[in-house]
Short mmCIF file of C-alpha atoms in Angstrom, two decimals:
data_model
loop_
_atom_site.label_atom_id
_atom_site.label_comp_id
_atom_site.label_asym_id
_atom_site.label_seq_id
_atom_site.Cartn_x
_atom_site.Cartn_y
_atom_site.Cartn_z
CA UNK B 1 -226.74 -122.41 139.29
CA UNK B 2 -223.80 -121.52 141.38
CA UNK B 3 -222.33 -118.58 142.48
CA UNK B 4 -222.05 -116.07 139.38
CA UNK B 5 -220.41 -112.76 139.44
CA UNK B 6 -222.40 -109.40 139.98
CA UNK B 7 -224.36 -107.90 136.86
CA UNK B 8 -221.69 -105.28 137.49
CA UNK B 9 -219.03 -107.29 136.37
CA UNK B 10 -218.14 -106.31 132.60
CA UNK B 11 -215.67 -107.54 130.51
CA UNK B 12 -212.64 -104.99 129.96
CA UNK B 13 -210.29 -105.24 127.11
CA UNK B 14 -206.99 -106.72 128.26
CA UNK B 15 -203.69 -104.25 127.33
CA UNK B 16 -202.49 -106.81 125.43
CA UNK B 17 -205.08 -106.85 122.86
CA UNK B 18 -205.36 -102.87 122.83
CA UNK B 19 -201.23 -102.87 121.73
CA UNK B 20 -201.84 -105.73 118.95
CA UNK B 21 -204.97 -104.29 117.83
CA UNK B 22 -203.48 -100.59 117.51
CA UNK B 23 -200.80 -102.32 114.99
CA UNK B 24 -201.19 -101.23 111.64
CA UNK B 25 -203.27 -103.38 109.12
CA UNK B 26 -202.29 -103.05 105.41
CA UNK B 27 -203.44 -104.55 102.21
CA UNK B 28 -201.53 -105.88 99.65
CA UNK B 29 -201.49 -102.28 98.15
CA UNK B 30 -200.12 -100.74 101.24
CA UNK B 31 -203.60 -98.82 102.02
CA UNK B 32 -204.68 -99.14 105.68
CA UNK B 33 -207.73 -100.83 106.65
CA UNK B 34 -210.36 -101.51 109.01
CA UNK B 35 -208.71 -103.73 112.09
CA UNK B 36 -212.36 -104.80 113.12
CA UNK B 37 -212.02 -108.57 113.66
CA UNK B 38 -213.50 -110.21 110.06
CA UNK B 39 -212.47 -113.80 109.42
CA UNK B 40 -214.45 -113.86 106.36
CA UNK B 41 -213.28 -110.61 104.73
CA UNK B 42 -210.27 -111.63 102.13
CA UNK B 43 -209.04 -108.11 102.66
CA UNK B 44 -208.66 -108.49 106.47
CA UNK B 45 -207.25 -111.76 106.26
CA UNK B 46 -204.66 -110.23 103.48
CA UNK B 47 -203.58 -107.53 106.33
CA UNK B 48 -202.81 -110.52 108.51
CA UNK B 49 -200.71 -112.08 105.76
CA UNK B 50 -198.96 -109.02 105.49
CA UNK B 51 -197.99 -108.98 109.04
CA UNK B 52 -197.15 -112.61 108.99
CA UNK B 53 -194.53 -112.24 106.22
CA UNK B 54 -192.39 -109.58 107.90
CA UNK B 55 -190.67 -112.90 110.01
CA UNK B 56 -190.43 -114.42 106.39
CA UNK B 57 -188.58 -111.54 105.14
CA UNK B 58 -186.13 -111.80 108.00
CA UNK B 59 -185.87 -115.77 107.67
CA UNK B 60 -184.07 -114.59 104.12
CA UNK B 61 -182.31 -111.97 105.16
CA UNK B 62 -180.64 -114.82 107.70
CA UNK B 63 -180.18 -117.46 104.98
CA UNK B 64 -178.65 -114.94 102.80
CA UNK B 65 -176.23 -113.72 105.37
CA UNK B 66 -175.40 -117.70 106.08
CA UNK B 67 -174.70 -118.47 102.30
CA UNK B 68 -172.03 -115.40 101.87
CA UNK B 69 -170.71 -116.38 105.08
CA UNK B 70 -170.24 -120.20 103.91
CA UNK B 71 -169.14 -118.87 100.30
CA UNK B 72 -166.64 -116.76 101.86
CA UNK B 73 -165.32 -119.07 104.61
CA UNK B 74 -165.66 -122.61 102.74
CA UNK B 75 -162.23 -122.34 101.02
CA UNK B 76 -160.56 -121.21 104.55
CA UNK B 77 -158.03 -123.98 105.62
CA UNK B 78 -155.36 -122.02 107.58
CA UNK B 79 -155.23 -123.92 111.07
CA UNK B 80 -155.93 -121.59 114.11
CA UNK B 81 -154.78 -121.54 117.21
CA UNK B 82 -156.36 -123.10 120.49
CA UNK B 83 -157.38 -119.96 122.14
CA UNK B 84 -159.50 -118.94 119.03
CA UNK B 85 -161.33 -122.34 118.83
CA UNK B 86 -161.83 -122.29 122.75
CA UNK B 87 -163.38 -119.15 122.32
CA UNK B 88 -165.83 -119.81 119.89
CA UNK B 89 -166.63 -123.28 121.72
CA UNK B 90 -167.35 -120.78 124.99
CA UNK B 91 -169.61 -118.35 122.86
CA UNK B 92 -171.37 -121.39 121.30
CA UNK B 93 -172.35 -122.80 124.38
CA UNK B 94 -173.62 -119.63 126.05
CA UNK B 95 -175.70 -118.62 122.89
CA UNK B 96 -177.19 -122.61 122.88
CA UNK B 97 -178.10 -122.07 127.08
CA UNK B 98 -179.97 -119.00 126.10
CA UNK B 99 -181.76 -120.92 123.44
CA UNK B 100 -182.97 -123.33 125.58
CA UNK B 101 -184.24 -120.98 127.77
CA UNK B 102 -186.37 -119.21 124.65
CA UNK B 103 -187.47 -122.69 124.23
CA UNK B 104 -188.96 -123.00 127.88
CA UNK B 105 -190.48 -119.53 127.75
CA UNK B 106 -192.49 -121.29 124.43
CA UNK B 107 -193.70 -124.21 126.49
CA UNK B 108 -194.90 -122.07 129.26
CA UNK B 109 -196.90 -119.90 126.62
CA UNK B 110 -198.10 -122.94 125.18
CA UNK B 111 -199.49 -124.35 128.44
CA UNK B 112 -200.98 -121.08 128.89
CA UNK B 113 -202.50 -121.17 125.66
CA UNK B 114 -203.72 -124.59 126.16
CA UNK B 115 -205.72 -123.61 129.54
CA UNK B 116 -207.17 -120.47 128.00
CA UNK B 117 -208.67 -122.67 124.92
CA UNK B 118 -209.97 -125.26 127.15
CA UNK B 119 -211.92 -122.31 129.30
CA UNK B 120 -213.44 -121.34 126.16
CA UNK B 121 -214.63 -124.84 125.26
CA UNK B 122 -215.72 -125.51 128.35
CA UNK B 123 -217.67 -122.51 128.97
CA UNK B 124 -219.06 -122.65 125.18
CA UNK B 125 -220.10 -126.42 125.91
CA UNK B 126 -222.14 -125.07 128.97
CA UNK B 127 -223.73 -122.56 127.45
CA UNK B 128 -224.50 -125.12 124.42
CA UNK B 129 -226.10 -127.62 126.95
CA UNK B 130 -228.12 -124.26 128.56
CA UNK B 131 -229.35 -123.53 125.22
CA UNK B 132 -230.17 -127.14 124.57
CA UNK B 133 -231.88 -127.44 127.74
CA UNK B 134 -234.29 -124.60 126.87
CA UNK B 135 -235.46 -125.65 123.77
CA UNK B 136 -236.05 -129.39 125.49
CA UNK B 137 -238.35 -127.48 128.15
CA UNK B 138 -240.14 -125.40 125.46
CA UNK B 139 -240.64 -128.27 123.27
CA UNK B 140 -242.22 -130.36 126.13
CA UNK B 141 -244.42 -127.60 127.04
CA UNK B 142 -245.54 -127.34 123.32
CA UNK B 143 -246.05 -130.71 123.43
CA UNK B 144 -248.11 -130.90 126.72
CA UNK B 145 -250.32 -128.11 125.60
CA UNK B 146 -250.76 -128.86 122.15
CA UNK B 147 -250.67 -132.99 122.31
CA UNK B 148 -252.39 -133.61 125.36
CA UNK B 149 -254.32 -130.80 126.90
CA UNK B 150 -256.13 -129.93 123.53
CA UNK B 151 -257.32 -133.27 122.55
CA UNK B 152 -258.93 -133.80 125.96
CA UNK B 153 -260.43 -130.39 126.33
CA UNK B 154 -262.27 -131.53 122.60
CA UNK B 155 -263.22 -134.79 124.29
CA UNK B 156 -264.97 -133.07 127.30
CA UNK B 157 -266.88 -130.86 124.42
CA UNK B 158 -268.47 -133.91 122.95
CA UNK B 159 -269.51 -135.14 126.20
CA UNK B 160 -270.76 -131.42 127.02
CA UNK B 161 -273.22 -131.92 123.78
CA UNK B 162 -275.39 -134.23 125.37
CA UNK B 163 -278.64 -132.75 126.40
CA UNK B 164 -279.35 -131.34 129.63
CA UNK B 165 -282.17 -129.41 131.08
CA UNK B 166 -280.13 -126.52 132.61
CA UNK B 167 -278.95 -124.14 129.66
CA UNK B 168 -277.88 -121.63 131.49
CA UNK B 169 -275.43 -123.51 133.44
CA UNK B 170 -274.61 -125.44 130.13
CA UNK B 171 -273.70 -121.94 128.37
CA UNK B 172 -271.76 -120.99 131.33
CA UNK B 173 -269.77 -124.31 131.31
CA UNK B 174 -269.03 -123.77 127.53
CA UNK B 175 -267.92 -120.59 128.15
CA UNK B 176 -265.62 -121.40 130.67
CA UNK B 177 -264.23 -124.65 128.38
CA UNK B 178 -263.60 -121.85 125.35
CA UNK B 179 -261.66 -119.45 127.72
CA UNK B 180 -259.36 -122.66 128.73
CA UNK B 181 -259.25 -123.62 125.39
CA UNK B 182 -257.69 -119.97 123.97
CA UNK B 183 -255.28 -119.52 126.89
CA UNK B 184 -253.89 -122.79 126.09
CA UNK B 185 -253.31 -121.93 122.57
CA UNK B 186 -252.05 -118.31 123.92
CA UNK B 187 -249.37 -120.37 126.44
CA UNK B 188 -248.57 -122.55 123.45
CA UNK B 189 -247.79 -119.86 121.01
CA UNK B 190 -245.54 -117.89 123.80
CA UNK B 191 -243.78 -121.09 124.31
CA UNK B 192 -243.29 -121.54 120.34
CA UNK B 193 -241.94 -118.10 120.13
CA UNK B 194 -239.38 -118.54 123.09
CA UNK B 195 -237.94 -121.44 121.28
CA UNK B 196 -238.08 -120.35 117.76
CA UNK B 197 -235.09 -117.75 117.93
CA UNK B 198 -233.03 -120.53 119.69
CA UNK B 199 -233.47 -123.26 117.07
CA UNK B 200 -230.56 -122.04 114.77
CA UNK B 201 -228.07 -122.12 117.81
CA UNK B 202 -225.91 -125.21 118.02
CA UNK B 203 -222.26 -124.97 119.04
CA UNK B 204 -221.46 -128.73 118.85
CA UNK B 205 -220.09 -128.71 115.55
CA UNK B 206 -217.27 -125.97 116.77
CA UNK B 207 -216.67 -127.18 119.97
CA UNK B 208 -215.82 -130.89 118.53
CA UNK B 209 -213.70 -129.07 115.83
CA UNK B 210 -211.90 -127.38 118.70
CA UNK B 211 -211.19 -130.41 120.87
CA UNK B 212 -209.64 -131.94 117.87
CA UNK B 213 -207.61 -129.03 116.77
CA UNK B 214 -206.39 -128.75 120.05
CA UNK B 215 -205.80 -132.23 120.75
CA UNK B 216 -203.30 -131.89 117.63
CA UNK B 217 -201.92 -128.79 118.31
CA UNK B 218 -200.81 -128.90 122.00
CA UNK B 219 -198.77 -132.14 122.16
CA UNK B 220 -197.66 -131.14 118.29
CA UNK B 221 -195.76 -127.92 119.59
CA UNK B 222 -194.59 -129.63 122.72
CA UNK B 223 -192.86 -132.34 120.34
CA UNK B 224 -191.58 -129.50 118.47
CA UNK B 225 -189.89 -127.58 121.21
CA UNK B 226 -188.55 -130.97 122.37
CA UNK B 227 -187.00 -131.63 119.10
CA UNK B 228 -185.55 -128.34 119.38
CA UNK B 229 -184.33 -128.72 122.87
CA UNK B 230 -182.83 -131.98 121.87
CA UNK B 231 -181.26 -130.21 119.02
CA UNK B 232 -179.12 -128.19 121.34
CA UNK B 233 -177.99 -130.96 123.56
CA UNK B 234 -176.58 -132.09 120.15
CA UNK B 235 -174.57 -129.05 119.92
CA UNK B 236 -173.50 -128.80 123.47
CA UNK B 237 -172.25 -132.40 123.44
CA UNK B 238 -170.48 -131.50 120.05
CA UNK B 239 -168.85 -128.79 121.85
CA UNK B 240 -168.01 -130.58 124.66
CA UNK B 241 -166.53 -133.66 122.97
CA UNK B 242 -164.92 -131.51 120.06
CA UNK B 243 -166.90 -133.63 117.83
CA UNK B 244 -166.85 -132.34 114.14
CA UNK B 245 -169.38 -134.90 113.02
CA UNK B 246 -171.92 -133.37 115.93
CA UNK B 247 -171.19 -129.59 114.83
CA UNK B 248 -171.90 -130.78 111.07
CA UNK B 249 -175.27 -132.49 112.33
CA UNK B 250 -176.20 -129.39 113.95
CA UNK B 251 -175.29 -127.30 111.06
CA UNK B 252 -177.66 -128.92 108.73
CA UNK B 253 -180.33 -129.51 111.26
CA UNK B 254 -180.17 -126.42 112.70
CA UNK B 255 -181.29 -124.87 108.97
CA UNK B 256 -183.98 -126.43 109.23
CA UNK B 257 -184.84 -125.50 112.77
CA UNK B 258 -184.11 -121.63 111.70
CA UNK B 259 -186.60 -121.90 108.69
CA UNK B 260 -189.10 -123.47 110.73
CA UNK B 261 -189.07 -121.09 114.16
CA UNK B 262 -189.27 -117.76 111.78
CA UNK B 263 -192.35 -119.22 109.98
CA UNK B 264 -193.93 -120.11 113.51
CA UNK B 265 -193.35 -116.51 114.22
CA UNK B 266 -194.97 -115.35 111.49
CA UNK B 267 -197.92 -117.62 112.39
CA UNK B 268 -198.08 -116.65 115.90
CA UNK B 269 -197.79 -113.00 114.83
CA UNK B 270 -200.94 -113.21 112.62
CA UNK B 271 -202.84 -115.39 115.20
CA UNK B 272 -201.86 -112.68 118.11
CA UNK B 273 -203.07 -109.85 115.93
CA UNK B 274 -206.27 -111.45 114.90
CA UNK B 275 -207.07 -112.45 118.54
CA UNK B 276 -206.50 -108.92 119.82
CA UNK B 277 -208.89 -107.51 117.07
CA UNK B 278 -211.29 -110.06 117.97
CA UNK B 279 -210.70 -109.03 122.05
CA UNK B 280 -211.41 -105.79 121.48
CA UNK B 281 -215.24 -106.48 121.18
CA UNK B 282 -216.01 -110.17 121.34
CA UNK B 283 -219.72 -109.38 121.66
CA UNK B 284 -219.96 -107.79 118.31
CA UNK B 285 -218.15 -110.41 116.83
CA UNK B 286 -220.86 -113.04 118.09
CA UNK B 287 -223.77 -110.56 116.94
CA UNK B 288 -222.30 -110.42 113.57
CA UNK B 289 -222.34 -114.38 113.59
CA UNK B 290 -225.36 -115.04 115.08
CA UNK B 291 -228.16 -116.42 113.22
CA UNK B 292 -230.85 -114.62 111.62
CA UNK B 293 -233.51 -115.94 113.53
CA UNK B 294 -232.00 -114.82 116.82
CA UNK B 295 -232.35 -110.95 117.57
CA UNK B 296 -229.58 -108.82 118.20
CA UNK B 297 -231.23 -107.50 121.45
CA UNK B 298 -231.35 -111.03 122.81
CA UNK B 299 -227.66 -112.05 122.02
CA UNK B 300 -226.24 -108.23 123.83
CA UNK B 301 -228.71 -108.83 126.70
CA UNK B 302 -226.82 -112.26 127.58
CA UNK B 303 -223.54 -110.90 126.63
CA UNK B 304 -223.93 -107.66 128.60
CA UNK B 305 -226.63 -108.62 131.42
CA UNK B 306 -226.68 -105.20 132.62
CA UNK B 307 -229.01 -104.23 135.16
CA UNK B 308 -232.20 -102.21 134.35
CA UNK B 309 -232.34 -104.17 130.92
CA UNK B 310 -235.64 -106.52 130.43
CA UNK B 311 -235.01 -109.74 129.35
CA UNK B 312 -236.61 -110.12 125.87
CA UNK B 313 -238.18 -113.63 126.97
CA UNK B 314 -239.34 -112.36 129.91
CA UNK B 315 -242.61 -110.96 128.21
CA UNK B 316 -243.53 -114.24 126.29
CA UNK B 317 -242.74 -116.02 129.77
CA UNK B 318 -245.05 -113.89 131.41
CA UNK B 319 -247.81 -114.09 129.00
CA UNK B 320 -247.34 -117.90 128.95
CA UNK B 321 -247.88 -117.90 132.69
CA UNK B 322 -251.17 -115.58 132.85
CA UNK B 323 -252.77 -117.84 130.29
CA UNK B 324 -252.18 -120.77 132.56
CA UNK B 325 -253.39 -119.18 135.39
CA UNK B 326 -256.51 -118.24 133.54
CA UNK B 327 -256.76 -121.82 131.75
CA UNK B 328 -256.80 -123.62 135.53
CA UNK B 329 -259.19 -120.92 136.86
CA UNK B 330 -261.60 -121.55 134.08
CA UNK B 331 -261.00 -125.29 134.68
CA UNK B 332 -262.23 -125.23 138.17
CA UNK B 333 -265.31 -123.62 136.88
CA UNK B 334 -266.15 -126.19 133.97
CA UNK B 335 -264.95 -128.80 137.00
CA UNK B 336 -267.68 -127.20 139.09
CA UNK B 337 -270.45 -126.97 136.69
CA UNK B 338 -269.94 -130.55 134.61
CA UNK B 339 -270.05 -132.45 137.70
CA UNK B 340 -273.30 -131.26 138.36
CA UNK B 341 -274.57 -131.62 135.31
CA UNK B 342 -273.37 -134.58 133.98
CA UNK B 343 -273.00 -137.91 135.94
CA UNK B 344 -270.91 -139.71 133.24
CA UNK B 345 -268.36 -142.16 135.14
CA UNK B 346 -265.35 -141.29 132.41
CA UNK B 347 -265.71 -137.70 133.28
CA UNK B 348 -264.16 -137.40 136.24
CA UNK B 349 -260.94 -138.81 134.95
CA UNK B 350 -260.93 -136.91 132.09
CA UNK B 351 -261.39 -133.65 134.32
CA UNK B 352 -258.23 -134.80 136.63
CA UNK B 353 -256.07 -135.42 133.54
CA UNK B 354 -256.75 -131.82 132.40
CA UNK B 355 -255.72 -130.37 135.92
CA UNK B 356 -252.80 -132.57 135.87
CA UNK B 357 -251.25 -131.61 132.90
CA UNK B 358 -252.05 -127.77 133.67
CA UNK B 359 -249.98 -128.04 136.73
CA UNK B 360 -247.14 -129.69 134.77
CA UNK B 361 -247.19 -126.98 132.58
CA UNK B 362 -246.82 -124.54 135.22
CA UNK B 363 -244.26 -126.12 136.52
CA UNK B 364 -242.26 -126.31 133.30
CA UNK B 365 -242.45 -122.29 132.89
CA UNK B 366 -241.48 -122.15 136.34
CA UNK B 367 -237.98 -123.96 135.19
CA UNK B 368 -238.26 -122.13 132.24
CA UNK B 369 -237.98 -118.62 133.97
CA UNK B 370 -235.15 -119.88 135.79
CA UNK B 371 -232.96 -120.98 132.54
CA UNK B 372 -233.52 -117.90 130.56
CA UNK B 373 -232.12 -115.69 133.13
CA UNK B 374 -228.99 -113.97 132.03
CA UNK B 375 -226.99 -114.84 134.81
CA UNK B 376 -225.73 -118.01 133.73
CA UNK B 377 -225.43 -117.34 129.90
CA UNK B 378 -223.33 -113.90 131.07
CA UNK B 379 -220.79 -115.58 133.49
CA UNK B 380 -219.77 -118.56 130.83
CA UNK B 381 -219.50 -115.45 128.42
CA UNK B 382 -216.91 -113.55 130.60
CA UNK B 383 -215.05 -117.08 131.64
CA UNK B 384 -214.77 -117.91 127.61
CA UNK B 385 -213.50 -114.02 126.82
CA UNK B 386 -211.15 -114.05 130.04
CA UNK B 387 -210.00 -117.24 129.07
CA UNK B 388 -208.97 -116.38 125.53
CA UNK B 389 -208.12 -112.75 125.89
CA UNK B 390 -206.37 -112.81 128.98
CA UNK B 391 -204.65 -116.15 129.60
CA UNK B 392 -204.62 -117.55 126.17
CA UNK B 393 -203.83 -114.46 124.32
CA UNK B 394 -200.79 -113.90 127.00
CA UNK B 395 -199.53 -117.51 126.09
CA UNK B 396 -199.74 -117.04 122.59
CA UNK B 397 -197.64 -113.51 122.78
CA UNK B 398 -195.14 -115.47 124.98
CA UNK B 399 -194.65 -118.05 122.08
CA UNK B 400 -194.59 -115.26 119.90
CA UNK B 401 -191.80 -113.62 121.79
CA UNK B 402 -190.02 -117.19 122.41
CA UNK B 403 -189.98 -118.16 118.50
CA UNK B 404 -188.86 -114.81 117.73
CA UNK B 405 -185.58 -115.08 120.14
CA UNK B 406 -185.23 -118.69 119.25
CA UNK B 407 -184.99 -117.98 115.54
CA UNK B 408 -182.51 -115.18 116.36
CA UNK B 409 -180.27 -117.32 118.65
CA UNK B 410 -180.76 -120.41 116.20
CA UNK B 411 -179.20 -118.27 113.40
CA UNK B 412 -176.24 -116.97 115.49
CA UNK B 413 -175.75 -120.80 116.61
CA UNK B 414 -175.76 -122.06 112.60
CA UNK B 415 -173.11 -119.14 112.08
CA UNK B 416 -170.99 -120.04 114.88
CA UNK B 417 -171.11 -123.77 114.33
CA UNK B 418 -170.31 -123.21 110.84
CA UNK B 419 -167.19 -121.24 111.87
CA UNK B 420 -166.08 -123.68 114.31
CA UNK B 421 -166.27 -127.04 112.61
CA UNK B 422 -164.74 -125.54 109.30
CA UNK B 423 -161.71 -125.60 111.62
CA UNK B 424 -161.68 -128.76 113.19
CA UNK B 425 -159.83 -131.44 110.68
CA UNK B 426 -157.55 -133.08 113.28
CA UNK B 427 -157.38 -133.13 117.11
CA UNK B 428 -154.04 -131.11 116.99
CA UNK B 429 -154.50 -128.93 114.12
CA UNK B 430 -154.38 -125.86 116.01
CA UNK B 431 -152.60 -127.17 118.75
CA UNK B 432 -149.04 -127.04 116.26
CA UNK B 433 -149.07 -123.60 115.81
CA UNK B 434 -147.77 -122.34 119.34
CA UNK B 435 -145.08 -125.17 119.65
CA UNK B 436 -141.67 -124.30 119.32
CA UNK B 437 -139.51 -126.63 117.34
CA UNK B 438 -137.58 -128.72 119.59
CA UNK B 439 -134.89 -129.77 116.51
CA UNK B 440 -132.20 -127.04 115.69
CA UNK B 441 -131.98 -126.31 111.96
CA UNK B 442 -128.42 -128.19 111.57
CA UNK B 443 -130.25 -131.62 112.49
CA UNK B 444 -130.17 -132.83 109.16
CA UNK B 445 -126.42 -132.43 108.97
CA UNK B 446 -126.40 -134.20 112.45
CA UNK B 447 -128.49 -137.07 111.13
CA UNK B 448 -126.67 -137.39 108.08
CA UNK B 449 -123.36 -137.39 109.97
CA UNK B 450 -125.07 -140.63 112.07
CA UNK B 451 -126.03 -142.16 109.20
CA UNK B 452 -122.39 -142.45 107.77
CA UNK B 453 -121.29 -143.49 110.92
CA UNK B 454 -123.74 -145.86 111.03
CA UNK B 455 -122.34 -147.68 107.69
CA UNK B 456 -118.87 -147.91 109.13
CA UNK B 457 -120.21 -149.72 112.30
CA UNK B 458 -118.86 -153.45 112.39
CA UNK B 459 -120.95 -156.08 111.38
CA UNK B 460 -120.61 -159.80 111.57
CA UNK B 461 -121.50 -162.56 108.76
CA UNK B 462 -124.72 -162.97 109.50
CA UNK B 463 -125.15 -158.89 108.71
CA UNK B 464 -125.85 -157.75 112.27
CA UNK B 465 -124.29 -154.65 113.92
CA UNK B 466 -121.73 -155.51 116.63
CA UNK B 467 -123.17 -152.83 118.78
CA UNK B 468 -124.34 -154.74 121.81
CA UNK B 469 -122.90 -158.05 122.96
CA UNK B 470 -126.18 -159.01 124.36
CA UNK B 471 -128.49 -157.48 121.82
CA UNK B 472 -128.30 -158.29 118.14
CA UNK B 473 -130.58 -156.19 115.19
CA UNK B 474 -131.27 -156.51 111.79
CA UNK B 475 -129.36 -154.25 109.99
CA UNK B 476 -132.20 -153.67 107.53
CA UNK B 477 -134.32 -152.20 110.73
CA UNK B 478 -133.46 -148.25 110.98
CA UNK B 479 -130.79 -147.33 113.62
CA UNK B 480 -131.96 -146.29 117.30
CA UNK B 481 -130.89 -142.71 116.74
CA UNK B 482 -133.49 -142.21 113.79
CA UNK B 483 -136.38 -143.95 115.72
CA UNK B 484 -135.04 -141.21 118.65
CA UNK B 485 -135.40 -138.33 116.31
CA UNK B 486 -138.85 -139.39 115.20
CA UNK B 487 -139.84 -139.23 118.80
CA UNK B 488 -138.41 -135.60 119.32
CA UNK B 489 -141.21 -134.34 117.03
CA UNK B 490 -143.92 -135.31 119.81
CA UNK B 491 -141.88 -134.79 122.89
CA UNK B 492 -140.42 -132.30 124.93
CA UNK B 493 -136.62 -131.41 124.55
CA UNK B 494 -135.98 -132.96 127.92
CA UNK B 495 -137.36 -135.86 126.51
CA UNK B 496 -135.70 -135.79 123.40
CA UNK B 497 -132.20 -135.17 125.02
CA UNK B 498 -132.79 -138.18 127.25
CA UNK B 499 -134.00 -140.12 124.38
CA UNK B 500 -130.92 -139.46 122.27
CA UNK B 501 -128.04 -139.53 125.00
CA UNK B 502 -128.73 -143.16 125.33
CA UNK B 503 -127.20 -143.98 121.93
CA UNK B 504 -123.66 -144.18 121.66
CA UNK B 505 -121.41 -141.69 119.97
CA UNK B 506 -124.43 -139.43 119.49
CA UNK B 507 -125.23 -136.06 121.70
CA UNK B 508 -127.83 -133.27 121.17
CA UNK B 509 -127.38 -129.77 120.45
CA UNK B 510 -128.72 -127.42 123.41
#
């Protein structure tokens, strides 16, 4: 049976469950309703839906705010100075790292919830196996008493119908045989009374559904949170690489992430409140969902297992045990008298078979007495309740907090990201705002004078300018000083001066 907690170890309601249970439950007409966990009550489910709609309302507000922002900033084409874009990048990076931390908190909570649900399923499977074992033991006991001992007693009665000289001994023999038959009937009825309330208890379907659901929920949640981490990584790469495409991609996918995060916040909020209501009194919920054939006192005895409370099956087990003891005593008298009165060769094996079946039934009753003890069931009940209401509920609340924080941060990230990529069109759009002009205003006049001077330069008969005796250039090419002026717009004043000073007859105004 293992080491179980003492009888004094009882379930205590966690503080988180009390706080969640204290949240007001309102129906659609905003009337406060009873907060007892009732999953089959439409009004109770309606109140959970209203609680879950609060994050949905926040989602609508955030989307409307983003819409108004884009409507006011979509036509802004003014270049921004470099330091303003840098500030946006730094802010975006900080918020993204915070969002990654919130997603990590969600992964931690998901793992806690997974472990808590596994404890519930494991404990439920142990209880289901225990109940199945009790049913099987009582069925075997009934089968032994009904289908094996009774037919053998009938055969013995047929043998005892033969005429004998000692009628007094024969009469005593039949009295003892009737005592055996009556006690066998009492033991059979007691075993049937133990098995009957347990016939409607079967958690196999629930446990199978729970395993399938958790097999989908846990990896699905991990994959969803991993996708959010990838999306945050895309944003960080876009900020680091100054990639407008990456920032636009995050703006599109970020809207989906914001929507999903707010919706998951609503789902986690409703689920947390429902589990908190359940954890206030899980035993009462089991009583309300128990089969009709299972008495309430039986279920409360196994979920509480308090000292001083009598096991509801103890009386029937004691009656069955006393009946088998009486049957064995009466059977000893039957054997003693019958072996003296009847000399049949088949009598001895039949008497031995009846005694063997009575001994087997007594061993089954001893095992059954240990199985119906409340310690094993109470231990598994505590393991399931604590797994769900302590570890599981804590993980669910952490996932709620993480999704709520992630939804807020993702909303901020989408806003800042949209504010950033709008002003990133070319790499040097914002860099030119603070650059001083390196060409003075009279430059167009000097340029015109240089062009006029270029027309008066001597040329040969082939159309080449006689500027350098070793280098000749076609007249259709731009003069060297025009290319130098073009370089001035991308270089410093010193480089510009050096470039133009190389041209004969030209100078730069300082």
